Amino acid sequence: MTENGVPILQLSGVSKSFGAVQALTKVDFEACAGEVMALVGDNGAGKSTLIKGIAGIYRFDEGEVLFDGQPVHIHSPRDAAQLGIEIVYQDLALADNLDVVANMFLGREVLQRPFRLDEAAMEESALKTLDSLSVTTVRSVRQAVAELSGGQRQAIAVAKAVMWNSRLVILDEPTAALGVAQTRQVLDLVRRLADKGLAVVIISHNLHDIFEVADRITVLRLGQRVNLYKTAETNQQEVVHAITAGKLEHVPGMASL
Amino acid sequence: MSETELPTPVERSMMQQAQSQSLADYARAYGRRLRSGDLGAIPIILGLVVITVIFQNLNENFLTPRNMVNLIVQMAGITVIAIGVVFVLLLGEIDLSIGYVSAVAAVLVALLLRGPTGISGVGRLMERLGITEPFNWWMAVGMALLLVALIGMVQGLIITRFQLPSFVVTLAGLLVWNGVVLILIGAGGTVIIQDQVIVNIANYFLPKELVVNDATLPVNTSWLVGLTIVVIFAAGRVSRWASRRKRGVSTTPVVIIVLEIFLVTLVTTVIIYICNLDRGVPLVGIIMLILLTFFSFLATRTRFGRYVYAIGGNMEAARRAGINVTRMRVTVFMLSSLMAGMGGIVLASRLRSVDTAAGGGDLLLISIAAPVIGGTSLFGGRGRVISALLGALVIAGVNNGMGLLGLSAGVKFVVTGLVLLAAVLVDAISRRGRAQSGLA
Ligand SMILES: Nc1ncnc2c1ncn2[C@@H]1O[C@H](COP(=O)(O)OP(=O)(O)O)[C@@H](O)[C@H]1O
Ligand SMILES: [Mg+2]
């Protein structure tokens, strides 16, 4: 337990290797309700691998995964979704040709009669979700995603993730492709998710964004966790230093036997 | 765009905005779609008007009732095949086998109806299986459609299992099924269809009076059918409007709904009236309408249709959403073969026979051109089932009009080709429009 909130997800000592490449070495990580946890590190530090392990796309070679304090095995994206883990991927995963509602419900459509889509019900709860996140810039939920700006798309992708009673939302570089104003909107949205009581994990290269929105910062370097900071008690220099030269506990780059 | 319209994080929630969609909002959304390059049915309707004006000026027989009825019968088979093509194109795939697959279905129906005679391989097989009677029409049709659906499944499985382009696999299919048609027809060269039900598909016209218990009522059947069409359409629109209103989500403005119902009534009335000046409303026209309605529903109101669009729009997104992409793709290739089979039977019914030329000529090309001319994108994810009808109407109209003018097949091909090129250009240009507005 931390003073930051109840841990929803806890990883302890997880490792993952791809052949000879040790992508993660005995990493500890946690995400708490109501808290934004940032995950930072240089290219190849293992951020995506860690996320994909949580998402059920990869399996960790060793280590323990606790969800709500219970040990769990996440073997597929479906397992992750069932636990309430949702991931907003960097490359959005929206279908441009479908409208906002269709995208938010893709793969989980509400049916009215055996075959018929319940468009009204889906539209209603899409609107409710967007309202609850104070997303007001989308003119109509019936417009195709192709018509939206980058920030609006990101907002839809996030809203899609939080619709499903999700407990933990992971965002991979949500502001990478956005301008200043739109980055602002998305960061506000990320903050609101945490304020609603969700656990939020955000991956970003932009420390400025991180310091604006995160409560704590996990720094990965060469597949190891080198530091865990409280945002309020650190500064950008310290974090940059950890990213580039943080102290490694294990010998990097080799599969441990 | 006015200043008041700029998106600002205001107090008016999306919920409230949605509920208060006015005619002006509707018009604005429509204008936005147009500007972003989504022209909908506008180019095709303009095209139809141009075609009509040109041909009517060149030959006054073009707009005669006789010719209009001919047109409906001529376009029916292609429209049915093209419905399947729409789904394949929506996935961003292509199916080049549909021409000869349609012929396989037609030949099978013809041979199964002829029964266990030693003239053909199918007949001998029936003999060997101890079948003594010819199939009746529904057994023959059912068997033929089942077999062509299997063809589609096999092609789909090969495409997905070995990750081959559909272009190549169905090109192989084109050759294979062409050969199979020739083998099935055998030495005879032509198989005559005598079954009255099958012949009626494309040769029956709704009776202009209704006979009940030997009493002839002064009721024209076609008007009853027309009334049914209008009532079903209106009921669908109104009930949808009412249920959305009850839910408090955005509704189409009442004026638009009234206008739509009025237009459908008008078009239905005019078509029935014209048909009745000649032989009457062709049965195949009604069959076509039922298929179009059913498949439009499938495409826009069911999970299946939603997934087809999603895969065509972003296959990776569909996969991450948990959609079984492989199964969907195989199913769509089955559907494509199935619709080709149905269309083949319609075409055979019209000719009352099947010969070695079945499925050949320009059938494949115009079946694929039809939805594209009708506005379905070759790039996947965009298009509507109705495009099959609109495109077939353009192609049949051009063919028919040039036939009246006594122009050669060569000229027909050139003109049809240019129409197709124009349609593809409209698609490409509107894609660019979308890309630009996406960046804006
Ligand atoms: N599927 C894979 N196969 C082999 N090596 C991989 C794979 N995924 C990641 N890696 C390696 O694991 C390390 C961590 O990568 P990654 O998790 O993508 O880092 P980050 O997201 O922090 O940039 C890198 O050395 C990368 O090359
Ligand atoms: Mg990465």
JSON list of C-alpha atoms in Angstrom, two decimals, chain A residues 77-78 89-99 101-103 106-112 115-124 127-128 130-131 134-144 146-150 152-153 160, chain B residues 1 5 7-18 29 32-33 36 90 236 239-240 243-244 247-250 297 300-303 306-310 312-314 316-318 320-323 380-382 434 437-440:
[
{"chain": "A", "resi": 77, "resn": "PRO", "atom": "CA", "xyz": [-6.12, -9.02, -24.64]},
{"chain": "A", "resi": 78, "resn": "ARG", "atom": "CA", "xyz": [-9.50, -10.45, -23.75]},
{"chain": "A", "resi": 89, "resn": "TYR", "atom": "CA", "xyz": [-2.40, 2.49, -28.41]},
{"chain": "A", "resi": 90, "resn": "GLN", "atom": "CA", "xyz": [-0.14, 5.03, -29.95]},
{"chain": "A", "resi": 91, "resn": "ASP", "atom": "CA", "xyz": [-1.54, 4.33, -33.40]},
{"chain": "A", "resi": 92, "resn": "LEU", "atom": "CA", "xyz": [-5.07, 4.96, -32.14]},
{"chain": "A", "resi": 93, "resn": "ALA", "atom": "CA", "xyz": [-6.79, 1.90, -33.60]},
{"chain": "A", "resi": 94, "resn": "LEU", "atom": "CA", "xyz": [-9.83, 3.80, -34.79]},
{"chain": "A", "resi": 95, "resn": "ALA", "atom": "CA", "xyz": [-11.56, 3.04, -38.08]},
{"chain": "A", "resi": 96, "resn": "ASP", "atom": "CA", "xyz": [-11.62, 6.34, -39.97]},
{"chain": "A", "resi": 97, "resn": "ASN", "atom": "CA", "xyz": [-14.64, 5.48, -42.04]},
{"chain": "A", "resi": 98, "resn": "LEU", "atom": "CA", "xyz": [-16.87, 4.71, -39.07]},
{"chain": "A", "resi": 99, "resn": "ASP", "atom": "CA", "xyz": [-18.54, 7.35, -36.96]},
{"chain": "A", "resi": 101, "resn": "VAL", "atom": "CA", "xyz": [-20.34, 5.88, -31.86]},
{"chain": "A", "resi": 102, "resn": "ALA", "atom": "CA", "xyz": [-19.45, 2.92, -34.08]},
{"chain": "A", "resi": 103, "resn": "ASN", "atom": "CA", "xyz": [-15.80, 3.28, -33.09]},
{"chain": "A", "resi": 106, "resn": "LEU", "atom": "CA", "xyz": [-16.47, -1.57, -32.06]},
{"chain": "A", "resi": 107, "resn": "GLY", "atom": "CA", "xyz": [-16.44, -5.23, -31.13]},
{"chain": "A", "resi": 108, "resn": "ARG", "atom": "CA", "xyz": [-18.90, -4.68, -28.28]},
{"chain": "A", "resi": 109, "resn": "GLU", "atom": "CA", "xyz": [-21.99, -3.49, -30.10]},
{"chain": "A", "resi": 110, "resn": "VAL", "atom": "CA", "xyz": [-25.30, -3.37, -28.30]},
{"chain": "A", "resi": 111, "resn": "LEU", "atom": "CA", "xyz": [-27.99, -5.42, -30.02]},
{"chain": "A", "resi": 112, "resn": "GLN", "atom": "CA", "xyz": [-31.68, -4.69, -29.97]},
{"chain": "A", "resi": 115, "resn": "PHE", "atom": "CA", "xyz": [-29.38, -9.21, -35.25]},
{"chain": "A", "resi": 116, "resn": "ARG", "atom": "CA", "xyz": [-30.18, -5.56, -35.11]},
{"chain": "A", "resi": 117, "resn": "LEU", "atom": "CA", "xyz": [-27.81, -2.96, -33.72]},
{"chain": "A", "resi": 118, "resn": "ASP", "atom": "CA", "xyz": [-29.30, -0.75, -31.04]},
{"chain": "A", "resi": 119, "resn": "GLU", "atom": "CA", "xyz": [-27.98, 2.51, -32.43]},
{"chain": "A", "resi": 120, "resn": "ALA", "atom": "CA", "xyz": [-29.99, 4.70, -30.09]},
{"chain": "A", "resi": 121, "resn": "ALA", "atom": "CA", "xyz": [-28.71, 2.95, -26.99]},
{"chain": "A", "resi": 122, "resn": "MET", "atom": "CA", "xyz": [-25.12, 3.09, -28.20]},
{"chain": "A", "resi": 123, "resn": "GLU", "atom": "CA", "xyz": [-25.41, 6.74, -29.12]},
{"chain": "A", "resi": 124, "resn": "GLU", "atom": "CA", "xyz": [-26.91, 7.52, -25.75]},
{"chain": "A", "resi": 127, "resn": "LEU", "atom": "CA", "xyz": [-22.83, 10.78, -25.35]},
{"chain": "A", "resi": 128, "resn": "LYS", "atom": "CA", "xyz": [-22.98, 10.09, -21.63]},
{"chain": "A", "resi": 130, "resn": "LEU", "atom": "CA", "xyz": [-18.19, 11.96, -23.54]},
{"chain": "A", "resi": 131, "resn": "ASP", "atom": "CA", "xyz": [-20.19, 14.23, -21.26]},
{"chain": "A", "resi": 134, "resn": "SER", "atom": "CA", "xyz": [-16.30, 16.82, -20.47]},
{"chain": "A", "resi": 135, "resn": "VAL", "atom": "CA", "xyz": [-15.41, 16.19, -24.10]},
{"chain": "A", "resi": 136, "resn": "THR", "atom": "CA", "xyz": [-17.42, 18.92, -25.74]},
{"chain": "A", "resi": 137, "resn": "THR", "atom": "CA", "xyz": [-15.44, 19.66, -28.86]},
{"chain": "A", "resi": 138, "resn": "VAL", "atom": "CA", "xyz": [-16.81, 16.85, -30.97]},
{"chain": "A", "resi": 139, "resn": "ARG", "atom": "CA", "xyz": [-19.65, 18.39, -32.94]},
{"chain": "A", "resi": 140, "resn": "SER", "atom": "CA", "xyz": [-21.61, 15.23, -33.52]},
{"chain": "A", "resi": 141, "resn": "VAL", "atom": "CA", "xyz": [-21.07, 11.64, -32.48]},
{"chain": "A", "resi": 142, "resn": "ARG", "atom": "CA", "xyz": [-22.48, 10.69, -35.85]},
{"chain": "A", "resi": 143, "resn": "GLN", "atom": "CA", "xyz": [-19.65, 12.17, -37.83]},
{"chain": "A", "resi": 144, "resn": "ALA", "atom": "CA", "xyz": [-16.97, 9.92, -39.24]},
{"chain": "A", "resi": 146, "resn": "ALA", "atom": "CA", "xyz": [-11.96, 10.92, -40.48]},
{"chain": "A", "resi": 147, "resn": "GLU", "atom": "CA", "xyz": [-13.50, 14.36, -39.99]},
{"chain": "A", "resi": 148, "resn": "LEU", "atom": "CA", "xyz": [-12.00, 14.83, -36.52]},
{"chain": "A", "resi": 149, "resn": "SER", "atom": "CA", "xyz": [-8.79, 16.55, -35.55]},
{"chain": "A", "resi": 150, "resn": "GLY", "atom": "CA", "xyz": [-5.93, 14.67, -33.90]},
{"chain": "A", "resi": 152, "resn": "GLN", "atom": "CA", "xyz": [-10.53, 14.87, -30.94]},
{"chain": "A", "resi": 153, "resn": "ARG", "atom": "CA", "xyz": [-9.50, 11.45, -32.16]},
{"chain": "A", "resi": 160, "resn": "LYS", "atom": "CA", "xyz": [-13.63, 4.35, -25.86]},
{"chain": "B", "resi": 1, "resn": "MET", "atom": "CA", "xyz": [-17.85, 29.02, -40.91]},
{"chain": "B", "resi": 5, "resn": "GLU", "atom": "CA", "xyz": [-19.87, 27.63, -34.56]},
{"chain": "B", "resi": 7, "resn": "PRO", "atom": "CA", "xyz": [-15.88, 24.37, -31.02]},
{"chain": "B", "resi": 8, "resn": "THR", "atom": "CA", "xyz": [-15.38, 25.74, -27.56]},
{"chain": "B", "resi": 9, "resn": "PRO", "atom": "CA", "xyz": [-15.56, 23.84, -24.30]},
{"chain": "B", "resi": 10, "resn": "VAL", "atom": "CA", "xyz": [-18.90, 25.38, -23.45]},
{"chain": "B", "resi": 11, "resn": "GLU", "atom": "CA", "xyz": [-21.53, 24.43, -20.92]},
{"chain": "B", "resi": 12, "resn": "ARG", "atom": "CA", "xyz": [-23.82, 23.03, -23.58]},
{"chain": "B", "resi": 13, "resn": "SER", "atom": "CA", "xyz": [-23.12, 19.31, -23.25]},
{"chain": "B", "resi": 14, "resn": "MET", "atom": "CA", "xyz": [-23.05, 16.96, -26.21]},
{"chain": "B", "resi": 15, "resn": "MET", "atom": "CA", "xyz": [-26.25, 15.40, -24.97]},
{"chain": "B", "resi": 16, "resn": "GLN", "atom": "CA", "xyz": [-28.10, 18.69, -25.23]},
{"chain": "B", "resi": 17, "resn": "GLN", "atom": "CA", "xyz": [-26.57, 19.46, -28.56]},
{"chain": "B", "resi": 18, "resn": "ALA", "atom": "CA", "xyz": [-27.64, 16.11, -29.90]},
{"chain": "B", "resi": 29, "resn": "ALA", "atom": "CA", "xyz": [-23.76, 18.50, -41.36]},
{"chain": "B", "resi": 32, "resn": "ARG", "atom": "CA", "xyz": [-19.73, 19.57, -44.19]},
{"chain": "B", "resi": 33, "resn": "ARG", "atom": "CA", "xyz": [-19.90, 16.08, -45.67]},
{"chain": "B", "resi": 36, "resn": "SER", "atom": "CA", "xyz": [-15.08, 16.97, -47.15]},
{"chain": "B", "resi": 90, "resn": "LEU", "atom": "CA", "xyz": [-16.01, -2.76, -48.68]},
{"chain": "B", "resi": 236, "resn": "GLY", "atom": "CA", "xyz": [-39.38, 1.93, -40.81]},
{"chain": "B", "resi": 239, "resn": "SER", "atom": "CA", "xyz": [-40.56, 4.01, -35.96]},
{"chain": "B", "resi": 240, "resn": "ARG", "atom": "CA", "xyz": [-36.85, 4.72, -36.04]},
{"chain": "B", "resi": 243, "resn": "SER", "atom": "CA", "xyz": [-37.59, 5.39, -30.84]},
{"chain": "B", "resi": 244, "resn": "ARG", "atom": "CA", "xyz": [-34.63, 7.71, -31.17]},
{"chain": "B", "resi": 247, "resn": "ARG", "atom": "CA", "xyz": [-34.18, 7.79, -26.18]},
{"chain": "B", "resi": 248, "resn": "GLY", "atom": "CA", "xyz": [-33.28, 11.45, -26.42]},
{"chain": "B", "resi": 249, "resn": "VAL", "atom": "CA", "xyz": [-30.67, 11.01, -29.14]},
{"chain": "B", "resi": 250, "resn": "SER", "atom": "CA", "xyz": [-30.42, 13.02, -32.32]},
{"chain": "B", "resi": 297, "resn": "PHE", "atom": "CA", "xyz": [-30.08, -3.89, -43.68]},
{"chain": "B", "resi": 300, "resn": "THR", "atom": "CA", "xyz": [-25.93, -0.91, -42.03]},
{"chain": "B", "resi": 301, "resn": "ARG", "atom": "CA", "xyz": [-27.96, -2.33, -39.16]},
{"chain": "B", "resi": 302, "resn": "THR", "atom": "CA", "xyz": [-26.19, -5.50, -38.10]},
{"chain": "B", "resi": 303, "resn": "ARG", "atom": "CA", "xyz": [-22.97, -6.43, -36.41]},
{"chain": "B", "resi": 306, "resn": "ARG", "atom": "CA", "xyz": [-20.45, -3.02, -39.07]},
{"chain": "B", "resi": 307, "resn": "TYR", "atom": "CA", "xyz": [-17.49, -5.40, -38.99]},
{"chain": "B", "resi": 308, "resn": "VAL", "atom": "CA", "xyz": [-17.22, -5.41, -42.78]},
{"chain": "B", "resi": 309, "resn": "TYR", "atom": "CA", "xyz": [-16.91, -1.63, -42.77]},
{"chain": "B", "resi": 310, "resn": "ALA", "atom": "CA", "xyz": [-14.50, -1.71, -39.82]},
{"chain": "B", "resi": 312, "resn": "GLY", "atom": "CA", "xyz": [-12.26, -2.19, -44.72]},
{"chain": "B", "resi": 313, "resn": "GLY", "atom": "CA", "xyz": [-11.52, 0.99, -42.81]},
{"chain": "B", "resi": 314, "resn": "ASN", "atom": "CA", "xyz": [-8.78, -0.26, -40.50]},
{"chain": "B", "resi": 316, "resn": "GLU", "atom": "CA", "xyz": [-5.75, -3.62, -37.38]},
{"chain": "B", "resi": 317, "resn": "ALA", "atom": "CA", "xyz": [-8.33, -1.69, -35.39]},
{"chain": "B", "resi": 318, "resn": "ALA", "atom": "CA", "xyz": [-10.89, -4.36, -36.15]},
{"chain": "B", "resi": 320, "resn": "ARG", "atom": "CA", "xyz": [-7.74, -5.23, -31.73]},
{"chain": "B", "resi": 321, "resn": "ALA", "atom": "CA", "xyz": [-11.45, -4.77, -31.16]},
{"chain": "B", "resi": 322, "resn": "GLY", "atom": "CA", "xyz": [-11.70, -8.54, -31.01]},
{"chain": "B", "resi": 323, "resn": "ILE", "atom": "CA", "xyz": [-13.30, -9.03, -34.40]},
{"chain": "B", "resi": 380, "resn": "GLY", "atom": "CA", "xyz": [-12.33, -0.36, -48.95]},
{"chain": "B", "resi": 381, "resn": "GLY", "atom": "CA", "xyz": [-14.56, 0.83, -46.14]},
{"chain": "B", "resi": 382, "resn": "ARG", "atom": "CA", "xyz": [-16.74, 3.21, -48.10]},
{"chain": "B", "resi": 434, "resn": "ARG", "atom": "CA", "xyz": [-11.34, 13.83, -47.22]},
{"chain": "B", "resi": 437, "resn": "SER", "atom": "CA", "xyz": [-10.32, 18.07, -44.48]},
{"chain": "B", "resi": 438, "resn": "GLY", "atom": "CA", "xyz": [-8.86, 15.47, -42.12]},
{"chain": "B", "resi": 439, "resn": "LEU", "atom": "CA", "xyz": [-5.72, 17.55, -41.85]},
{"chain": "B", "resi": 440, "resn": "ALA", "atom": "CA", "xyz": [-7.58, 20.80, -41.39]}
]
